[in-house]
Coordinates of C-alpha atoms and ligand atoms in Angstrom, one line a residue:
X280 CA 0.0 0.0 0.0
X281 CA 1.3 3.5 -1.0
X282 CA 0.2 6.2 1.0
X283 CA 0.7 9.6 -0.7
X284 CA -0.5 12.4 1.8
X285 CA -0.4 10.7 5.1
X286 CA 0.7 13.5 7.2
X287 CA -1.2 16.8 8.1
X288 CA 0.5 20.0 7.8
X289 CA -1.6 21.7 10.5
X290 CA -0.3 25.1 10.6
X291 CA -3.9 26.4 10.8
X292 CA -5.2 23.4 12.4
X293 CA -3.8 23.6 15.8
X294 CA -6.2 21.2 17.7
X295 CA -7.1 17.6 16.9
X296 CA -10.4 17.2 18.1
X297 CA -10.8 14.4 20.8
X298 CA -13.4 12.7 18.8
X299 CA -11.4 12.5 15.7
X300 CA -8.8 10.5 17.5
X301 CA -9.4 6.9 17.2
X302 CA -9.8 4.8 20.3
X303 CA -6.9 2.7 19.2
X304 CA -4.4 5.5 19.2
X305 CA -2.5 7.2 21.8
X306 CA -1.8 11.0 21.7
X307 CA 1.7 12.2 22.0
X308 CA 2.8 15.8 22.2
X309 CA 6.4 16.5 21.0
X310 CA 8.0 20.0 21.6
X311 CA 11.0 21.0 20.0
X312 CA 12.9 24.3 20.7
X313 CA 15.3 24.7 18.0
X314 CA 16.9 27.9 19.8
X315 CA 17.9 25.7 22.7
X316 CA 21.2 24.0 21.7
X317 CA 21.8 21.3 24.1
X318 CA 25.0 19.8 22.6
X319 CA 26.9 19.2 19.4
X320 CA 25.2 16.3 17.3
X321 CA 27.3 13.3 17.9
X322 CA 27.1 10.7 14.9
X323 CA 27.4 7.6 17.2
X324 CA 25.5 5.3 14.7
X325 CA 28.4 5.1 12.2
X326 CA 30.4 2.1 13.5
X327 CA 29.9 -1.5 12.3
X328 CA 31.7 -4.7 12.8
X329 CA 31.7 -8.5 12.7
X330 CA 33.7 -11.4 13.7
X331 CA 34.4 -12.5 10.1
X332 CA 36.9 -10.2 8.3
X333 CA 37.0 -11.8 5.0
X334 CA 33.5 -11.1 3.5
X335 CA 34.7 -7.6 3.3
X336 CA 36.2 -8.3 0.0
X337 CA 33.5 -10.7 -1.2
X338 CA 31.0 -9.1 -3.9
X339 CA 28.0 -8.7 -1.3
X340 CA 30.4 -7.5 1.4
X341 CA 31.8 -4.8 -0.9
X342 CA 28.3 -3.8 -1.9
X343 CA 27.3 -3.5 1.8
X344 CA 30.5 -1.7 2.5
X345 CA 29.5 0.9 -0.2
X346 CA 26.0 1.3 1.7
X347 CA 27.9 2.0 5.0
X348 CA 30.3 4.4 3.5
X349 CA 27.4 6.4 2.1
X350 CA 25.3 6.9 5.5
X351 CA 26.0 10.6 5.4
X352 CA 28.6 13.1 5.9
X353 CA 30.1 11.5 9.1
X354 CA 33.0 9.0 8.6
X355 CA 32.0 5.2 9.0
X356 CA 34.3 2.8 10.8
X357 CA 34.7 -1.1 10.8
X358 CA 35.8 -3.2 13.5
X359 CA 36.5 -7.0 12.9
X360 CA 37.9 -10.0 14.8
X361 CA 40.5 -12.4 13.2
X362 CA 42.8 -10.0 11.5
X363 CA 45.9 -11.9 12.6
X364 CA 44.4 -15.2 12.7
X365 CA 46.3 -18.1 10.7
X366 CA 44.5 -19.7 7.7
X367 CA 43.8 -19.4 4.0
X368 CA 41.4 -16.5 4.0
X369 CA 38.2 -18.7 3.6
X370 CA 35.6 -17.4 5.8
X371 CA 33.3 -19.3 8.0
X372 CA 30.8 -18.4 10.7
X373 CA 32.6 -16.6 13.6
X374 CA 35.8 -17.5 11.6
X375 CA 38.1 -15.6 9.3
X376 CA 42.1 -15.5 8.7
X377 CA 44.7 -13.6 7.0
X378 CA 47.9 -15.6 7.6
X379 CA 49.7 -12.3 8.4
X380 CA 52.2 -14.3 10.6
X381 CA 54.1 -17.6 10.1
X382 CA 57.5 -18.9 11.0
X383 CA 60.1 -20.5 8.8
X384 CA 61.7 -23.8 9.8
X385 CA 64.3 -22.0 11.9
X386 CA 61.4 -20.1 13.9
X387 CA 62.0 -16.6 12.2
X388 CA 59.1 -14.6 11.5
X389 CA 57.5 -14.4 8.1
X390 CA 55.2 -11.4 7.7
X391 CA 52.6 -11.3 4.9
X392 CA 50.0 -8.5 4.9
X393 CA 48.4 -9.4 1.6
X394 CA 44.9 -10.4 3.0
X395 CA 44.8 -7.7 5.6
X396 CA 45.5 -5.2 2.9
X397 CA 42.8 -6.7 0.7
X398 CA 40.3 -6.2 3.7
X399 CA 41.4 -2.7 4.5
X400 CA 41.5 -1.7 0.8
X401 CA 37.9 -2.8 0.6
X402 CA 36.9 -0.5 3.5
X403 CA 38.9 2.5 2.2
X404 CA 37.7 2.3 -1.3
X405 CA 34.2 2.4 -0.1
X406 CA 34.7 5.3 2.2
X407 CA 35.0 3.2 5.4
X408 CA 38.0 3.2 7.8
X409 CA 39.4 0.7 10.0
X410 CA 38.7 0.4 13.7
X411 CA 41.7 -2.0 13.7
X412 CA 41.7 -4.8 16.1
X413 CA 45.1 -6.2 17.0
X414 CA 44.2 -10.0 17.3
X415 CA 43.9 -12.8 17.5
X416 CA 47.0 -15.1 18.1
X417 CA 48.7 -16.5 15.0
X418 CA 49.0 -20.3 15.2
X419 CA 52.8 -20.1 15.2
X420 CA 52.8 -17.8 18.2
X421 CA 50.1 -19.5 20.2
X422 CA 51.1 -21.4 23.6
X423 CA 48.4 -24.0 22.6
X424 CA 48.2 -24.0 19.0
X425 CA 46.1 -27.2 18.6
X426 CA 43.1 -27.5 17.7
X427 CA 43.2 -24.0 15.9
X428 CA 40.6 -23.6 13.3
X429 CA 36.9 -24.7 14.0
X430 CA 33.5 -25.3 12.3
X431 CA 30.7 -23.1 13.7
X432 CA 27.1 -23.6 12.7
X433 CA 24.1 -21.4 13.8
X434 CA 23.3 -23.9 16.5
X435 CA 26.7 -24.8 17.8
X436 CA 27.5 -24.4 21.4
X437 CA 29.2 -21.0 21.6
X438 CA 32.3 -22.4 23.3
X439 CA 33.2 -24.4 20.3
X440 CA 35.2 -21.2 19.0
X441 CA 37.7 -21.1 21.7
X442 CA 40.7 -22.6 20.2
X443 CA 44.4 -21.9 19.7
X444 CA 43.8 -18.3 18.7
X445 CA 42.7 -17.4 22.1
X446 CA 46.0 -18.1 24.0
X447 CA 48.9 -16.0 25.1
X448 CA 52.0 -15.7 22.8
X449 CA 54.9 -17.9 23.2
X450 CA 57.1 -14.7 22.9
X451 CA 56.0 -11.3 23.8
X452 CA 59.0 -9.9 21.8
X453 CA 57.8 -11.5 18.7
X454 CA 54.2 -10.5 19.4
X455 CA 55.4 -6.9 19.8
X456 CA 57.5 -6.9 16.6
X457 CA 54.5 -8.4 14.6
X458 CA 52.4 -5.3 15.7
X459 CA 55.2 -3.0 15.0
X460 CA 55.7 -4.5 11.5
X461 CA 51.9 -4.4 10.7
X462 CA 51.5 -0.6 11.8
X463 CA 54.8 0.3 9.9
X464 CA 53.4 -1.6 6.8
X465 CA 50.1 0.4 7.1
X466 CA 51.9 3.8 7.3
X467 CA 54.1 2.9 4.5
X468 CA 51.0 1.7 2.3
X469 CA 48.4 4.3 3.3
X470 CA 50.4 7.2 4.7
X471 CA 50.7 8.8 8.1
X472 CA 47.6 11.0 7.7
X473 CA 45.3 8.2 6.7
X474 CA 46.5 5.8 9.5
X475 CA 46.2 8.7 12.0
X476 CA 42.4 8.8 11.2
X477 CA 41.9 5.1 12.4
X478 CA 41.4 3.7 15.8
X479 CA 43.6 0.8 17.1
X480 CA 42.8 -1.6 19.9
X481 CA 43.9 -4.8 21.3
X482 CA 41.9 -8.1 21.2
X483 CA 38.3 -8.7 22.1
X484 CA 36.4 -9.2 25.4
X485 CA 39.6 -10.5 27.4
X486 CA 37.4 -10.8 30.5
X487 CA 35.7 -13.9 28.8
X488 CA 37.3 -17.0 27.2
X489 CA 38.2 -14.9 24.1
X490 CA 41.4 -14.6 26.2
X491 CA 42.7 -18.0 27.5
X492 CA 45.3 -16.3 29.9
X493 CA 45.5 -14.4 33.1
X494 CA 44.4 -10.8 33.7
X495 CA 48.1 -9.9 34.1
X496 CA 49.0 -11.8 31.0
X497 CA 46.4 -9.6 29.1
X498 CA 47.8 -6.3 30.5
X499 CA 51.3 -7.7 29.1
X500 CA 49.8 -8.4 25.6
X501 CA 48.0 -5.0 25.6
X502 CA 51.1 -3.0 26.9
X503 CA 53.4 -4.6 24.3
X504 CA 50.9 -4.0 21.5
X505 CA 50.2 -0.4 22.4
X506 CA 53.7 0.4 22.7
X507 CA 54.5 -1.2 19.3
X508 CA 51.8 1.0 17.7
X509 CA 53.1 4.1 19.2
X510 CA 56.8 3.2 18.2
X511 CA 55.6 2.7 14.5
X512 CA 53.3 5.7 14.6
X513 CA 53.5 8.0 17.8
X514 CA 50.3 9.8 16.6
X515 CA 48.2 6.9 16.0
X516 CA 44.9 6.8 18.0
X517 CA 44.9 3.9 20.4
X518 CA 42.5 2.5 23.2
X519 CA 40.4 -0.2 24.7
X520 CA 39.6 -2.4 26.3
X521 CA 36.7 -3.9 24.5
X522 CA 35.4 -5.4 27.8
X523 CA 32.2 -7.7 27.5
X524 CA 29.1 -6.7 29.8
X525 CA 29.8 -2.9 30.3
X526 CA 32.3 -2.7 33.2
X527 CA 32.3 -6.5 33.9
X528 CA 32.5 -6.0 37.6
X529 CA 35.9 -4.5 38.5
X530 CA 37.4 -5.4 35.2
X531 CA 37.2 -2.2 33.4
X532 CA 38.0 0.0 36.4
X533 CA 41.2 -2.3 37.2
X534 CA 42.3 -2.0 33.6
X535 CA 41.9 1.8 33.6
X536 CA 43.9 1.6 36.9
X537 CA 46.6 -0.4 35.2
X538 CA 46.8 1.8 32.2
X539 CA 46.9 5.1 34.2
X540 CA 48.8 4.2 37.4
X541 CA 50.8 1.1 37.0
X542 CA 54.2 0.4 35.1
X543 CA 53.8 -0.7 31.5
X544 CA 55.1 -4.3 31.0
X545 CA 56.6 -3.1 27.8
X546 CA 58.1 0.2 28.7
X547 CA 58.8 -0.3 32.4
X548 CA 57.5 3.3 32.8
X549 CA 54.4 4.3 34.6
X550 CA 51.2 4.4 32.6
X551 CA 50.4 3.7 29.0
X552 CA 48.7 6.2 26.5
X553 CA 44.9 6.1 26.1
X554 CA 43.1 7.9 23.4
X555 CA 39.7 6.4 23.8
X556 CA 37.9 4.0 26.1
X557 CA 35.8 1.0 24.9
X558 CA 33.4 -1.6 26.2
X559 CA 30.6 -3.7 25.0
X560 CA 26.9 -3.5 25.9
X561 CA 24.3 -6.3 24.9
X562 CA 20.6 -6.7 25.4
X563 CA 19.0 -10.0 26.5
X564 CA 16.0 -10.9 24.4
X565 CA 13.6 -13.8 25.4
X566 CA 11.0 -15.9 23.6
X567 CA 7.8 -16.0 25.5
X568 CA 5.5 -18.8 25.0
X569 CA 1.7 -18.3 24.9
X570 CA -1.1 -20.5 25.4
X571 CA -2.2 -20.2 21.6
X572 CA 1.1 -21.7 20.8
X573 CA 2.4 -18.7 18.9
X574 CA 4.6 -17.1 21.3
X575 CA 6.6 -13.9 20.7
X576 CA 9.9 -12.1 21.1
X577 CA 10.5 -9.9 24.3
X578 CA 13.6 -7.7 23.7
X579 CA 15.7 -6.9 26.8
X580 CA 16.7 -3.3 26.4
X581 CA 17.4 -2.9 30.1
X582 CA 20.4 -5.3 30.2
X583 CA 22.0 -3.2 27.5
X584 CA 21.4 0.2 28.9
X585 CA 22.6 -1.1 32.5
X586 CA 26.0 -2.1 30.8
X587 CA 26.1 1.5 29.3
X588 CA 25.0 3.2 32.6
X589 CA 27.5 1.0 34.7
X590 CA 30.5 1.4 32.4
X591 CA 30.0 5.3 32.1
X592 CA 29.8 5.4 35.8
X593 CA 33.1 3.7 36.3
X594 CA 34.7 5.9 33.4
X595 CA 33.3 9.0 35.0
X596 CA 35.1 8.2 38.3
X597 CA 38.5 8.6 36.7
X598 CA 38.8 12.4 36.3
X599 CA 42.0 12.0 34.1
X600 CA 40.0 10.3 31.4
X601 CA 36.3 11.5 31.9
X602 CA 36.6 13.6 28.7
X603 CA 38.1 10.8 26.6
X604 CA 36.0 9.7 23.6
X605 CA 34.0 6.5 24.5
X606 CA 33.2 3.8 21.8
X607 CA 30.6 1.3 22.8
X608 CA 32.4 -1.0 20.4
X609 CA 29.7 -3.7 20.4
X610 CA 26.3 -2.2 21.1
X611 CA 23.6 -4.9 20.3
X612 CA 20.2 -6.5 21.2
X613 CA 21.9 -9.9 21.9
X614 CA 25.3 -11.5 22.2
X615 CA 25.7 -13.8 18.9
X616 CA 25.3 -12.5 15.4
X617 CA 25.9 -15.9 13.9
X618 CA 23.6 -17.9 16.1
X619 CA 19.8 -18.5 15.3
X620 CA 17.3 -19.1 18.1
X621 CA 13.6 -18.2 18.5
X622 CA 14.5 -15.2 20.9
X623 CA 16.6 -13.9 18.0
X624 CA 13.6 -13.5 15.7
X625 CA 13.7 -9.8 15.8
X626 CA 16.3 -9.3 13.3
X627 CA 14.5 -9.0 9.9
X628 CA 11.7 -6.7 10.6
X629 CA 11.0 -3.5 12.6
X630 CA 11.8 -4.6 16.0
X631 CA 15.5 -4.5 15.3
X632 CA 15.7 -0.8 14.1
X633 CA 13.2 0.4 16.7
X634 CA 15.3 -1.2 19.3
X635 CA 18.4 0.4 18.0
X636 CA 16.8 3.9 18.1
X637 CA 15.5 3.4 21.5
X638 CA 18.9 2.3 22.9
X639 CA 21.3 4.5 20.9
X640 CA 19.5 7.7 21.8
X641 CA 19.5 6.7 25.5
X642 CA 23.4 6.1 25.0
X643 CA 23.6 9.9 24.3
X644 CA 21.4 10.6 27.2
X645 CA 23.3 8.4 29.7
X646 CA 26.6 10.2 28.4
X647 CA 24.9 13.5 29.5
X648 CA 23.8 12.0 32.8
X649 CA 27.4 11.0 33.6
X650 CA 29.2 13.9 32.0
X651 CA 31.2 11.7 29.6
X652 CA 31.9 11.8 26.0
X653 CA 30.4 9.0 24.0
X654 CA 31.3 9.2 20.5
X655 CA 30.1 5.9 19.1
X656 CA 27.9 2.9 19.5
X657 CA 29.0 0.0 17.1
X658 CA 26.4 -2.3 15.6
X659 CA 28.0 -5.7 15.4
X660 CA 26.5 -6.9 12.3
X661 CA 27.5 -7.1 8.6
X662 CA 26.6 -9.8 6.0
X663 CA 27.3 -13.4 5.0
X664 CA 27.8 -14.1 1.1
X665 CA 25.8 -17.1 -0.2
X666 CA 23.3 -17.7 2.7
X667 CA 19.6 -17.9 2.2
X668 CA 17.3 -14.8 2.1
X669 CA 16.3 -13.4 5.6
X670 CA 17.9 -16.4 7.2
X671 CA 17.7 -15.1 10.9
X672 CA 21.4 -13.9 11.4
X673 CA 22.1 -10.6 12.8
X674 CA 23.1 -8.9 9.4
X675 CA 22.5 -5.7 7.7
X676 CA 21.8 -7.2 4.3
X677 CA 20.8 -10.4 2.7
X678 CA 21.7 -11.2 -0.8
X679 CA 22.5 -7.5 -1.4
X680 CA 19.0 -6.6 -0.2
X681 CA 19.3 -4.1 2.6
X682 CA 17.2 -4.9 5.9
X683 CA 15.0 -2.4 7.6
X684 CA 17.7 -1.8 10.4
X685 CA 20.1 -0.1 8.2
X686 CA 17.4 2.6 7.4
X687 CA 17.6 3.5 11.1
X688 CA 21.4 4.3 10.4
X689 CA 20.5 6.1 7.1
X690 CA 18.0 8.3 9.0
X691 CA 20.4 9.3 11.8
X692 CA 23.0 9.8 9.1
X693 CA 21.1 12.7 7.7
X694 CA 21.1 14.6 10.9
X695 CA 23.8 17.0 12.0
X696 CA 25.0 20.3 13.4
X697 CA 23.8 20.7 17.0
X698 CA 21.3 18.7 19.1
X699 CA 18.4 20.8 20.2
X700 CA 15.9 20.4 23.0
X701 CA 13.2 18.1 22.1
X702 CA 10.8 16.5 24.6
X703 CA 8.1 13.8 24.1
X704 CA 5.1 13.3 26.5
X705 CA 5.4 9.6 25.3
X706 CA 9.1 9.0 25.9
X707 CA 9.7 6.5 28.7
X708 CA 12.1 8.2 31.3
X709 CA 15.8 7.2 31.3
X710 CA 15.7 5.7 34.7
X711 CA 12.7 3.5 34.1
X712 CA 14.2 2.3 30.7
X713 CA 17.4 1.4 32.4
X714 CA 16.1 -0.4 35.5
X715 CA 13.1 -2.1 33.9
X716 CA 13.2 -1.5 30.2
X717 CA 10.2 -0.7 27.9
X718 CA 7.7 -3.2 29.5
X719 CA 4.7 -0.9 30.4
X720 CA 3.7 2.0 28.2
X721 CA 5.2 2.1 24.7
X722 CA 8.2 4.4 24.0
X723 CA 7.7 7.3 21.7
X724 CA 10.9 9.0 21.7
X725 CA 12.5 12.0 19.9
X726 CA 15.8 13.3 18.8
X727 CA 16.2 16.5 17.1
X728 CA 19.1 18.4 15.5
X729 CA 19.6 21.9 13.8
X730 CA 22.2 22.3 11.1
X731 CA 22.0 26.0 9.7
X732 CA 18.6 26.3 8.1
X733 CA 17.8 22.6 8.3
X734 CA 15.9 21.0 11.4
X735 CA 15.8 17.1 11.6
X736 CA 13.2 15.6 14.0
X737 CA 13.7 11.9 14.6
X738 CA 10.9 9.9 16.3
X739 CA 10.6 6.3 17.3
X740 CA 7.9 4.0 18.6
X741 CA 9.2 1.0 20.5
X742 CA 8.2 -1.6 23.0
X743 CA 10.1 -4.6 24.3
X744 CA 7.3 -7.0 23.4
X745 CA 6.7 -7.8 19.8
X746 CA 3.0 -7.6 20.0
X747 CA 0.2 -5.6 18.4
X748 CA -0.3 -2.1 19.8
X749 CA -2.0 1.1 19.0
X750 CA -0.5 3.7 16.7
X751 CA 0.8 6.9 18.2
X752 CA -1.0 10.2 17.2
X753 CA 1.8 12.6 17.2
X754 CA 1.7 16.3 17.0
X755 CA 5.0 18.1 16.9
X756 CA 5.1 21.8 17.9
X757 CA 8.5 23.4 16.7
X758 CA 9.5 26.9 17.9
X759 CA 12.6 29.0 17.7
X760 CA 13.6 28.1 14.1
X761 CA 16.2 30.7 12.9
X762 CA 14.2 31.4 9.6
X763 CA 10.6 31.9 8.4
X764 CA 8.6 31.4 5.2
X765 CA 7.9 28.7 2.9
X766 CA 10.1 25.7 3.4
X767 CA 10.2 22.0 2.4
X768 CA 9.2 19.2 4.6
X769 CA 10.5 15.7 3.6
X770 CA 9.2 12.8 5.9
X771 CA 11.4 9.6 5.7
X772 CA 9.7 6.6 7.2
X773 CA 10.5 2.9 8.2
X774 CA 7.3 1.0 8.7
X775 CA 5.4 -2.1 7.2
X776 CA 5.0 -0.3 3.8
X777 CA 8.1 1.9 3.7
X778 CA 12.0 1.1 3.7
X779 CA 11.1 -2.5 4.6
X780 CA 12.4 -5.3 2.2
X781 CA 11.4 -8.0 4.7
X782 CA 7.6 -7.0 4.7
X783 CA 7.8 -7.0 0.9
X784 CA 9.6 -10.5 0.9
X785 CA 6.7 -11.9 3.1
X786 CA 4.2 -10.6 0.8
X787 CA 5.9 -12.2 -2.1
X788 CA 5.5 -15.4 -0.3
X789 CA 9.1 -15.6 1.1
X790 CA 10.8 -16.7 -2.2
X791 CA 14.3 -18.2 -1.7
X792 CA 14.6 -17.9 -5.5
X793 CA 13.1 -14.6 -6.2
X794 CA 12.4 -13.8 -9.9
X795 CA 14.4 -10.8 -11.5
X796 CA 11.3 -8.7 -11.0
X797 CA 10.8 -9.8 -7.3
X798 CA 14.5 -9.2 -6.8
X799 CA 14.5 -5.6 -8.2
X800 CA 11.3 -4.8 -6.0
X801 CA 13.1 -6.2 -3.0
X802 CA 16.3 -4.1 -3.6
X803 CA 14.3 -1.0 -4.1
X804 CA 12.4 -1.6 -0.8
X805 CA 15.6 -1.7 1.0
X806 CA 16.2 2.0 0.2
X807 CA 15.2 4.5 2.6
X808 CA 11.8 5.9 1.5
X809 CA 9.6 9.0 2.2
X810 CA 5.9 9.2 2.8
X811 CA 5.0 10.8 -0.5
X812 CA 6.9 13.6 -2.2
X813 CA 8.4 16.4 -0.1
X814 CA 5.7 19.1 0.6
X815 CA 5.8 22.8 1.4
X816 CA 5.4 24.1 4.9
X817 CA 5.3 27.7 6.1
X818 CA 7.2 28.8 9.1
X819 CA 5.7 31.9 11.0
X820 CA 7.4 33.4 14.1
X821 CA 10.0 30.5 13.9
X822 CA 7.1 28.1 14.5
X823 CA 5.8 25.1 12.9
X824 CA 3.4 22.2 13.7
X825 CA 3.3 18.8 12.2
X826 CA 0.9 15.9 13.0
X827 CA 1.1 12.1 11.9
X828 CA 0.3 8.7 13.1
X829 CA 3.3 6.5 13.9
X830 CA 2.7 2.7 14.1
X831 CA 4.3 0.7 16.8
X832 CA 7.9 -0.2 15.9
X833 CA 7.9 2.4 13.1
X834 CA 10.5 5.4 12.6
X835 CA 10.0 8.8 11.3
X836 CA 12.5 11.4 10.3
X837 CA 11.2 15.0 9.5
X838 CA 13.5 17.2 7.8
X839 CA 12.5 20.8 7.4
X840 CA 14.7 23.0 5.2
X841 CA 14.5 26.7 4.2
X842 CA 13.9 27.0 0.5
X843 CA 16.6 29.2 -1.0
X844 CA 15.0 32.0 -3.0
Ligands
LIG1125 C1 51.3 -13.8 0.9 O1 50.0 -14.1 1.0 C2 49.2 -14.1 -0.3 C3 47.8 -14.4 0.1 O2 47.6 -15.6 0.9 C4 49.8 -15.2 -1.2 O3 49.3 -15.2 -2.3 C5 51.1 -14.9 -1.5 O4 52.0 -15.8 -2.1 C6 52.1 -14.7 -0.1 N1 53.3 -14.2 -0.4 C7 54.3 -14.8 -0.1 C8 55.7 -14.1 -0.4 O5 54.4 -15.9 0.5
LIG1126 C1 41.7 -22.7 28.5 O1 42.8 -23.4 28.3 C2 42.7 -24.5 29.2 C3 44.2 -25.2 29.1 O2 44.5 -25.2 27.8 C4 41.7 -25.5 28.6 O3 41.6 -26.6 29.5 C5 40.4 -24.7 28.7 O4 39.3 -25.5 28.2 C6 40.6 -23.4 28.0 N1 39.3 -22.5 28.0 C7 38.3 -22.5 27.1 C8 37.2 -21.6 27.4 O5 38.5 -22.8 26.0
LIG1127 C1 8.6 -22.5 24.6 O1 8.2 -23.5 23.6 C2 9.2 -24.2 23.1 C3 8.4 -25.1 22.0 O2 7.5 -25.8 22.7 C4 9.9 -24.9 24.0 O3 11.1 -25.6 23.3 C5 10.6 -23.9 25.0 O4 11.3 -24.6 26.0 C6 9.6 -23.2 25.6 N1 10.1 -22.0 26.4 C7 9.8 -21.7 27.7 C8 10.6 -20.5 28.3 O5 8.9 -22.3 28.2
LIG1128 C1 17.2 23.6 27.2 O1 16.9 22.3 27.2 C2 17.3 21.6 28.3 C3 16.9 20.1 28.1 O2 15.8 19.9 28.0 C4 16.6 22.2 29.6 O3 17.2 21.5 30.7 C5 16.9 23.7 29.6 O4 16.0 24.1 30.8 C6 16.5 24.4 28.3 N1 16.8 25.6 28.5 C7 16.1 26.7 28.1 C8 16.7 28.1 28.2 O5 14.9 26.5 27.6
LIG1129 C1 5.4 30.4 18.5 O1 5.1 29.5 19.5 C2 5.2 29.8 20.9 C3 5.3 28.7 21.8 O2 4.6 27.7 21.4 C4 4.2 31.0 21.0 O3 4.2 31.5 22.4 C5 4.2 32.0 20.1 O4 3.1 32.9 20.2 C6 4.2 31.5 18.7 N1 4.5 32.6 17.5 C7 3.7 32.7 16.6 C8 4.1 33.8 15.8 O5 2.8 32.0 16.3

């Protein structure tokens, strides 16, 4: 169904009479004050990542990288595991390799950065930059090299992955030299200025079995790697610590204390440089059985927000680093992109983008609450070449069909300038969302930005439960616009009928081999769509009023722009 004039421009129609509101809707008042700048607009939703590095140079991977590099003016970054893993470069689920480090028969290092270059070149040629992860342990350096590779399936026990790559090195000197050679190679190949614009970090989630060594051994691994990066490029941007589960008890705080106050294992001097702080935050979805036998997914946004709240609180307690950029370098609804279970049934449709909106904007609000400096929330999802359509993995596209979730990133990518005050009567307050999630009333939240003569108002409608719920009847009153007169209003939308390739695929009968016509339609449905053509709106006294209905789990982005005469 294509709706052409779905929103009312009610400049002269200020009140929606009570009788005209259908019983099945709930009224929400949103007030935007474009004069009240609250903060620079932070483009946090421009970081992505995946366990599997090698798909980056596969055809569908390159196509998706091109989408990611085109989200808007802000720079996109990509983080991946397995950049130093030994193997032939053939990807598998949760697996990948580059063979960057081997040893000859005399135990001398042999470096080969061919496959890493292929990966990074795929990023760079698509306007994406590395958030480069130094890991995992090459087979020739692992203290327990066998078994090394593994075969993961969507229903494998997660622990199957912890093989030889997860162990400490046989020699920290060789480890340090490998890192030095790699960074030096990057500087020679891409230039100082380019490499200065990347992020460098060490390993992944060292507080869980991704690291099969002691905490002190991990500090040693980290200190040697960081010292090597700085030896190769003193201006490189380095940080960490990629901790699983927010602060993970005392892990994040202990690590900060080590880096700030203890002697570096590598240099023997007090402290290590630290340019940004990173940790991971994951939600906890459930599948709720119902007596009719259908059941539904119940998202767990509170778990993710608690990770963020707790980690920000630890970081804020260290005055020396309180202002450092923070990257929530995996910020997802659940913990396993390559696993498929009933509770992960949120990934194809509207629940994923609406969850991401509700949680990412709260990451910004939690940053304000703690007086810290969040710069990124990383979506750990990419794509797998040659898998079925809409197979249930946490991916952004399927057979080059973009899934609805990426249209959240496209919407946010259009915003910019400064964040301005925006208050929604339907937004669940931050404290409630952190402690109990969005389990009672649905959440109609707002984020607004002003960039010159361009105002953006982003609105989402979210609930943890994937159940039918009333539309929100939204009235946005805007004041304080720095211009008057005739303007253009574009209304971008993600819902059942817009920007939703999955809904179309279901209507087509879920074809596993779509016809060329079906495929072309799916591809087009993956694009970010508007509700009809842009319309005219008149700004008087810096004011405007806009009303529209927003279904549950839908997203709207209103962009009002001065028309240049
Ligand atoms: C380096 O690795 C690439 C890709 O695996 C391979 O084709 C090439 O032969 C290797 N170079 C050397 C000198 O071994
Ligand atoms: C860590 O290493 C020990 C000793 O090699 C091994 O027994 C254990 O299973 C490993 N832990 C994991 C999670 O793989
Ligand atoms: C829900 O039902 C499924 C299928 O009958 C069953 O496997 C699962 O254990 C049930 N879950 C809960 C939480 O009861
Ligand atoms: C600006 O917005 C903030 C956040 O809503 C609010 O606390 C503050 O009072 C507002 N300032 C003015 C001058 O309206
Ligand atoms: C603009 O809106 C504000 C607050 O909503 C109101 O006080 C003011 O009178 C409006 N101005 C005009 C010209 O309508």
